[in-house]
Amino acid sequence: MKMKKINQKILTFFGIENTSIARSIMKFTEVGLVFAMGLFVWELLKLLMQTEGPVVVVMSGSMEPGFSRGDILFISNRNHHYKSGQIVVFKTTQQNIPVVHRIISVFTDANGKEKILTKGDFNKYPDQSLYDHKNGQYFLEQEHIHGVIWGYIPKIGSLSLLANEKNYFKPIGFILIAILGFFGFE
Amino acid sequence: MHTFFQRIHQFLGFLLSTTIFIIIVNSISGLYLDDSEPEISIQLNKIHEFKNNARTDRAVIGFDLHADFTSTFNWNVKQIFVFVTAEYQPEGRGKSEVVIWDHIIRSKEEAVLDLVDQKNKYVLVDYENDLRGQIINLTVNWDVMPLNGFLRLKKHGKTQFTLPEKI
């Protein structure tokens, strides 16, 4: 194991003999490394896709049968010109949860601003009822859109949905990860 | 010596890395397997209706569409979302586009579309009511949605017609 060797070197550098304390420290560094790796991938995605939230978990069935609850979607915010057919993530002042729906119209108004209309594949009608239509918002504009979906992995996000919706899931999950992390490494 | 937890840890670690590997390879394979051009043709059949309703001009048209997406299906295709857009360029404004019809193809068996005088599912209206006398381009677009991997938007098959100046 390469990682073990490196850890051994770090320990000897700090003058720690290979005792049980040293071994615990080693385990912590190993667990830490795994977390750091995850964080690295996350930050890299953020940087490459120029968005604060490069990944989203599907929360509703409004894009069935393409996307179901618990599927994971990857978001890019590199291009700010939109075309119909693209699936975008948007938020309006009306509601705070991000919605993932498909663009069905892009109009350009007299000032050159894009006016965008979306609809869920499974829904019968466009999204105007989701917009802030009481304040005269019948279309989305650039600022409401957080990005375009470019990638898809099914089902894996169900875990995060469980964690959000079932109170017992989070503590159990943390304890399991902690046990595996601490006792699982050789 | 391997304890119980070490075995579980090994197993989960192996499961995770294999899954990630399969997902990545499958995503890339989807890109390389998709090099076929489906055959597509679209034509205007007739303009059924061009009316002013509630101060807005609304057009209902009928189009003929023939498309064969059989070759687009490979092991990494979950479904194909086919849609027809009406694109136009109003004077003094930028390009605008409206989806007037869509359809989901879920398997190779349903991949051949043969539509005659298909009316729009979504009414053709313009944001600033600029439709009169407009040259409209009908385009067939499709979104290839994978089992896992990348979504790909493509378009093909254009036909042009002009909406009447007067209603």
Short mmCIF file of N, CA and C in Angstrom, two decimals, chain A residues 63-68 71 73 82-87 102-112 115 119 121 123-124 126 139 149-156 179-181 183-186, chain B residues 1-3 5-10 12 19 23 78-79 81 83 85 88 90 92-100 102 104 106 122 125-128 141 143 145-151 153 155:
data_model
loop_
_atom_site.label_atom_id
_atom_site.label_comp_id
_atom_site.label_asym_id
_atom_site.label_seq_id
_atom_site.Cartn_x
_atom_site.Cartn_y
_atom_site.Cartn_z
N MET A 63 -40.33 15.33 -14.54
CA MET A 63 -39.59 15.09 -15.78
C MET A 63 -39.65 13.60 -16.17
N GLU A 64 -40.54 12.84 -15.56
CA GLU A 64 -40.70 11.42 -15.92
C GLU A 64 -41.04 11.32 -17.41
N PRO A 65 -40.66 10.26 -18.10
CA PRO A 65 -39.83 9.15 -17.62
C PRO A 65 -38.34 9.40 -17.77
N GLY A 66 -37.94 10.60 -18.16
CA GLY A 66 -36.51 10.89 -18.32
C GLY A 66 -35.77 10.87 -16.99
N PHE A 67 -36.21 11.70 -16.07
CA PHE A 67 -35.59 11.76 -14.75
C PHE A 67 -36.60 11.37 -13.68
N SER A 68 -36.19 10.54 -12.74
CA SER A 68 -37.05 10.17 -11.62
C SER A 68 -36.47 10.71 -10.32
N ASP A 71 -32.54 10.67 -8.92
CA ASP A 71 -31.49 10.69 -9.94
C ASP A 71 -30.59 11.91 -9.73
N LEU A 73 -28.18 14.87 -11.34
CA LEU A 73 -27.96 15.63 -12.57
C LEU A 73 -26.77 16.56 -12.39
N TYR A 82 -29.56 30.54 -24.02
CA TYR A 82 -30.30 29.31 -23.89
C TYR A 82 -31.06 29.01 -25.16
N LYS A 83 -31.28 27.70 -25.41
CA LYS A 83 -32.10 27.34 -26.56
C LYS A 83 -33.14 26.31 -26.14
N SER A 84 -34.19 26.22 -26.91
CA SER A 84 -35.27 25.32 -26.51
C SER A 84 -34.78 23.88 -26.59
N GLY A 85 -35.31 23.07 -25.69
CA GLY A 85 -34.88 21.68 -25.61
C GLY A 85 -33.89 21.44 -24.50
N GLN A 86 -33.16 22.49 -24.10
CA GLN A 86 -32.24 22.34 -22.99
C GLN A 86 -33.01 22.17 -21.69
N ILE A 87 -32.49 21.34 -20.80
CA ILE A 87 -33.10 21.19 -19.49
C ILE A 87 -32.32 22.06 -18.52
N ARG A 102 -37.62 21.59 -18.77
CA ARG A 102 -37.10 21.80 -20.11
C ARG A 102 -37.59 23.14 -20.70
N ILE A 103 -36.71 23.81 -21.43
CA ILE A 103 -37.08 25.07 -22.08
C ILE A 103 -37.96 24.77 -23.29
N ILE A 104 -39.13 25.42 -23.40
CA ILE A 104 -39.95 25.19 -24.59
C ILE A 104 -40.12 26.45 -25.45
N SER A 105 -39.73 27.62 -24.94
CA SER A 105 -39.69 28.81 -25.81
C SER A 105 -38.58 29.73 -25.36
N VAL A 106 -37.91 30.32 -26.33
CA VAL A 106 -36.96 31.39 -26.04
C VAL A 106 -37.32 32.56 -26.95
N PHE A 107 -37.80 33.66 -26.35
CA PHE A 107 -38.09 34.87 -27.13
C PHE A 107 -37.03 35.90 -26.82
N THR A 108 -36.76 36.74 -27.80
CA THR A 108 -35.90 37.88 -27.52
C THR A 108 -36.77 39.12 -27.60
N ASP A 109 -36.77 39.92 -26.55
CA ASP A 109 -37.63 41.11 -26.57
C ASP A 109 -36.92 42.28 -27.26
N ALA A 110 -37.57 43.45 -27.29
CA ALA A 110 -37.04 44.58 -28.05
C ALA A 110 -35.71 45.07 -27.49
N ASN A 111 -35.42 44.77 -26.20
CA ASN A 111 -34.16 45.20 -25.61
C ASN A 111 -33.06 44.14 -25.74
N GLY A 112 -33.37 43.08 -26.47
CA GLY A 112 -32.37 42.03 -26.65
C GLY A 112 -32.30 41.06 -25.49
N LYS A 115 -36.38 35.95 -23.06
CA LYS A 115 -37.53 35.58 -22.23
C LYS A 115 -37.78 34.10 -22.43
N LYS A 119 -41.16 23.92 -19.15
CA LYS A 119 -42.23 22.97 -18.89
C LYS A 119 -41.61 21.64 -18.48
N ASP A 121 -41.41 17.66 -18.65
CA ASP A 121 -41.82 16.70 -19.69
C ASP A 121 -43.11 15.98 -19.31
N ASN A 123 -45.46 17.15 -17.27
CA ASN A 123 -46.58 18.06 -17.03
C ASN A 123 -47.30 18.38 -18.33
N LYS A 124 -48.58 18.70 -18.17
CA LYS A 124 -49.35 19.01 -19.36
C LYS A 124 -49.18 20.45 -19.79
N PRO A 126 -47.21 24.46 -19.44
CA PRO A 126 -45.97 25.17 -19.11
C PRO A 126 -45.96 25.68 -17.67
N PHE A 139 -42.35 34.96 -17.64
CA PHE A 139 -41.22 34.28 -18.29
C PHE A 139 -40.01 34.29 -17.37
N ILE A 149 -28.48 21.27 -17.63
CA ILE A 149 -28.11 19.89 -17.30
C ILE A 149 -27.28 19.30 -18.43
N TRP A 150 -26.11 18.72 -18.08
CA TRP A 150 -25.29 18.09 -19.12
C TRP A 150 -25.04 16.62 -18.86
N GLY A 151 -25.24 16.18 -17.64
CA GLY A 151 -24.94 14.77 -17.34
C GLY A 151 -25.95 14.17 -16.38
N TYR A 152 -25.98 12.85 -16.35
CA TYR A 152 -27.05 12.16 -15.64
C TYR A 152 -26.56 10.84 -15.06
N ILE A 153 -26.82 10.61 -13.78
CA ILE A 153 -26.60 9.29 -13.19
C ILE A 153 -27.88 8.91 -12.44
N PRO A 154 -28.46 7.74 -12.73
CA PRO A 154 -29.72 7.39 -12.09
C PRO A 154 -29.58 6.98 -10.63
N LYS A 155 -30.61 7.23 -9.86
CA LYS A 155 -30.85 6.61 -8.55
C LYS A 155 -29.91 6.94 -7.39
N ILE A 156 -28.64 7.26 -7.65
CA ILE A 156 -27.67 7.36 -6.56
C ILE A 156 -28.07 8.42 -5.53
N ILE A 179 -17.77 4.25 11.97
CA ILE A 179 -17.27 2.92 12.34
C ILE A 179 -16.40 2.35 11.22
N LEU A 180 -16.95 2.40 9.98
CA LEU A 180 -16.22 1.85 8.85
C LEU A 180 -14.91 2.59 8.65
N GLY A 181 -14.99 3.91 8.77
CA GLY A 181 -13.80 4.72 8.56
C GLY A 181 -12.73 4.39 9.59
N PHE A 183 -12.57 1.62 11.87
CA PHE A 183 -12.14 0.23 12.04
C PHE A 183 -11.88 -0.46 10.71
N GLY A 184 -12.33 0.17 9.63
CA GLY A 184 -12.29 -0.52 8.35
C GLY A 184 -10.92 -0.55 7.70
N PHE A 185 -10.09 0.48 7.95
CA PHE A 185 -8.78 0.49 7.30
C PHE A 185 -7.86 -0.53 7.94
N GLU A 186 -7.00 -1.12 7.12
CA GLU A 186 -6.08 -2.13 7.64
C GLU A 186 -4.99 -1.46 8.46
N MET B 1 -4.49 -10.26 9.57
CA MET B 1 -5.81 -10.41 10.22
C MET B 1 -6.82 -9.43 9.63
N HIS B 2 -7.98 -9.95 9.27
CA HIS B 2 -9.03 -9.08 8.77
C HIS B 2 -10.22 -9.14 9.71
N THR B 3 -10.60 -7.99 10.18
CA THR B 3 -11.79 -7.97 11.02
C THR B 3 -13.02 -7.85 10.13
N PHE B 5 -15.22 -5.47 10.06
CA PHE B 5 -15.35 -4.13 9.47
C PHE B 5 -14.40 -3.93 8.30
N GLN B 6 -13.21 -4.52 8.42
CA GLN B 6 -12.26 -4.40 7.32
C GLN B 6 -12.81 -5.04 6.06
N ARG B 7 -13.47 -6.21 6.24
CA ARG B 7 -14.04 -6.88 5.07
C ARG B 7 -15.13 -6.04 4.43
N ILE B 8 -16.03 -5.51 5.29
CA ILE B 8 -17.10 -4.65 4.76
C ILE B 8 -16.50 -3.45 4.03
N HIS B 9 -15.49 -2.88 4.64
CA HIS B 9 -14.85 -1.71 4.08
C HIS B 9 -14.24 -2.01 2.71
N GLN B 10 -13.54 -3.14 2.65
CA GLN B 10 -12.95 -3.59 1.39
C GLN B 10 -14.02 -3.76 0.32
N LEU B 12 -17.15 -2.53 0.19
CA LEU B 12 -17.79 -1.27 -0.23
C LEU B 12 -16.86 -0.46 -1.10
N THR B 19 -18.25 0.69 -9.60
CA THR B 19 -19.41 1.45 -10.10
C THR B 19 -18.96 2.70 -10.83
N ILE B 23 -19.64 3.50 -14.74
CA ILE B 23 -20.38 4.72 -15.12
C ILE B 23 -19.57 5.54 -16.11
N LYS B 78 -31.60 5.89 -23.03
CA LYS B 78 -32.81 5.61 -22.27
C LYS B 78 -34.03 6.00 -23.07
N GLN B 79 -33.98 7.19 -23.63
CA GLN B 79 -35.09 7.66 -24.43
C GLN B 79 -34.65 8.82 -25.31
N PHE B 81 -36.05 12.41 -26.80
CA PHE B 81 -37.09 13.42 -26.71
C PHE B 81 -37.07 14.22 -28.02
N PHE B 83 -38.60 16.96 -30.64
CA PHE B 83 -39.48 18.12 -30.63
C PHE B 83 -39.27 18.96 -31.88
N THR B 85 -39.41 22.77 -33.46
CA THR B 85 -39.43 24.18 -33.09
C THR B 85 -39.78 25.04 -34.30
N TYR B 88 -37.95 32.02 -35.79
CA TYR B 88 -38.14 33.18 -36.64
C TYR B 88 -37.37 34.36 -36.09
N PRO B 90 -37.94 38.22 -35.71
CA PRO B 90 -38.75 39.42 -35.87
C PRO B 90 -37.87 40.64 -36.10
N GLY B 92 -36.05 43.97 -35.75
CA GLY B 92 -35.66 44.78 -34.60
C GLY B 92 -35.50 43.98 -33.31
N ARG B 93 -35.66 42.69 -33.41
CA ARG B 93 -35.48 41.85 -32.21
C ARG B 93 -34.60 40.67 -32.57
N GLY B 94 -34.11 39.99 -31.55
CA GLY B 94 -33.28 38.81 -31.79
C GLY B 94 -34.11 37.62 -32.19
N LYS B 95 -33.39 36.53 -32.45
CA LYS B 95 -34.03 35.29 -32.86
C LYS B 95 -34.95 34.76 -31.76
N SER B 96 -36.08 34.23 -32.17
CA SER B 96 -36.99 33.64 -31.21
C SER B 96 -37.35 32.23 -31.65
N GLU B 97 -37.61 31.36 -30.69
CA GLU B 97 -38.00 30.00 -31.05
C GLU B 97 -39.05 29.45 -30.09
N VAL B 98 -39.99 28.70 -30.65
CA VAL B 98 -41.08 28.13 -29.87
C VAL B 98 -41.19 26.65 -30.19
N VAL B 99 -41.26 25.82 -29.15
CA VAL B 99 -41.52 24.40 -29.37
C VAL B 99 -43.01 24.25 -29.65
N ILE B 100 -43.37 23.65 -30.80
CA ILE B 100 -44.80 23.52 -31.09
C ILE B 100 -45.29 22.08 -30.94
N ASP B 102 -43.96 17.97 -29.24
CA ASP B 102 -42.90 17.09 -28.73
C ASP B 102 -43.42 15.66 -28.56
N ILE B 104 -41.95 11.60 -26.90
CA ILE B 104 -40.88 10.81 -26.28
C ILE B 104 -40.85 9.42 -26.90
N ARG B 106 -39.30 5.77 -26.51
CA ARG B 106 -38.67 5.04 -25.41
C ARG B 106 -37.98 3.76 -25.85
N TYR B 122 -48.53 22.72 -28.82
CA TYR B 122 -48.45 24.00 -28.12
C TYR B 122 -48.65 25.09 -29.16
N VAL B 125 -47.43 31.29 -30.46
CA VAL B 125 -47.67 32.70 -30.16
C VAL B 125 -46.34 33.39 -29.98
N ASP B 126 -46.32 34.70 -30.18
CA ASP B 126 -45.07 35.43 -30.01
C ASP B 126 -45.15 36.33 -28.78
N TYR B 127 -44.00 36.58 -28.18
CA TYR B 127 -43.92 37.38 -26.97
C TYR B 127 -44.44 38.80 -27.19
N GLU B 128 -44.11 39.39 -28.34
CA GLU B 128 -44.58 40.76 -28.60
C GLU B 128 -45.55 40.81 -29.77
N ASN B 141 -35.75 18.76 -33.74
CA ASN B 141 -34.67 18.64 -32.75
C ASN B 141 -34.87 17.35 -31.98
N ASP B 143 -33.30 15.26 -28.28
CA ASP B 143 -32.43 15.20 -27.12
C ASP B 143 -32.23 13.73 -26.79
N MET B 145 -31.27 11.08 -24.39
CA MET B 145 -31.10 11.01 -22.94
C MET B 145 -30.55 9.63 -22.56
N PRO B 146 -29.42 9.60 -21.87
CA PRO B 146 -28.71 8.34 -21.65
C PRO B 146 -29.19 7.58 -20.40
N LEU B 147 -28.79 6.32 -20.30
CA LEU B 147 -28.99 5.57 -19.05
C LEU B 147 -28.10 6.16 -17.97
N ASN B 148 -26.86 6.48 -18.35
CA ASN B 148 -26.06 7.40 -17.56
C ASN B 148 -25.05 8.04 -18.47
N GLY B 149 -24.69 9.29 -18.17
CA GLY B 149 -23.72 9.96 -19.02
C GLY B 149 -24.21 11.30 -19.52
N PHE B 150 -23.88 11.61 -20.77
CA PHE B 150 -24.10 12.96 -21.28
C PHE B 150 -25.40 13.08 -22.07
N LEU B 151 -26.08 14.23 -21.91
CA LEU B 151 -27.26 14.53 -22.71
C LEU B 151 -26.81 15.21 -23.98
N LEU B 153 -28.08 17.29 -27.45
CA LEU B 153 -29.13 17.97 -28.21
C LEU B 153 -28.70 18.07 -29.67
N LYS B 155 -30.07 18.82 -33.97
CA LYS B 155 -31.18 19.26 -34.81
C LYS B 155 -30.89 19.02 -36.28
#
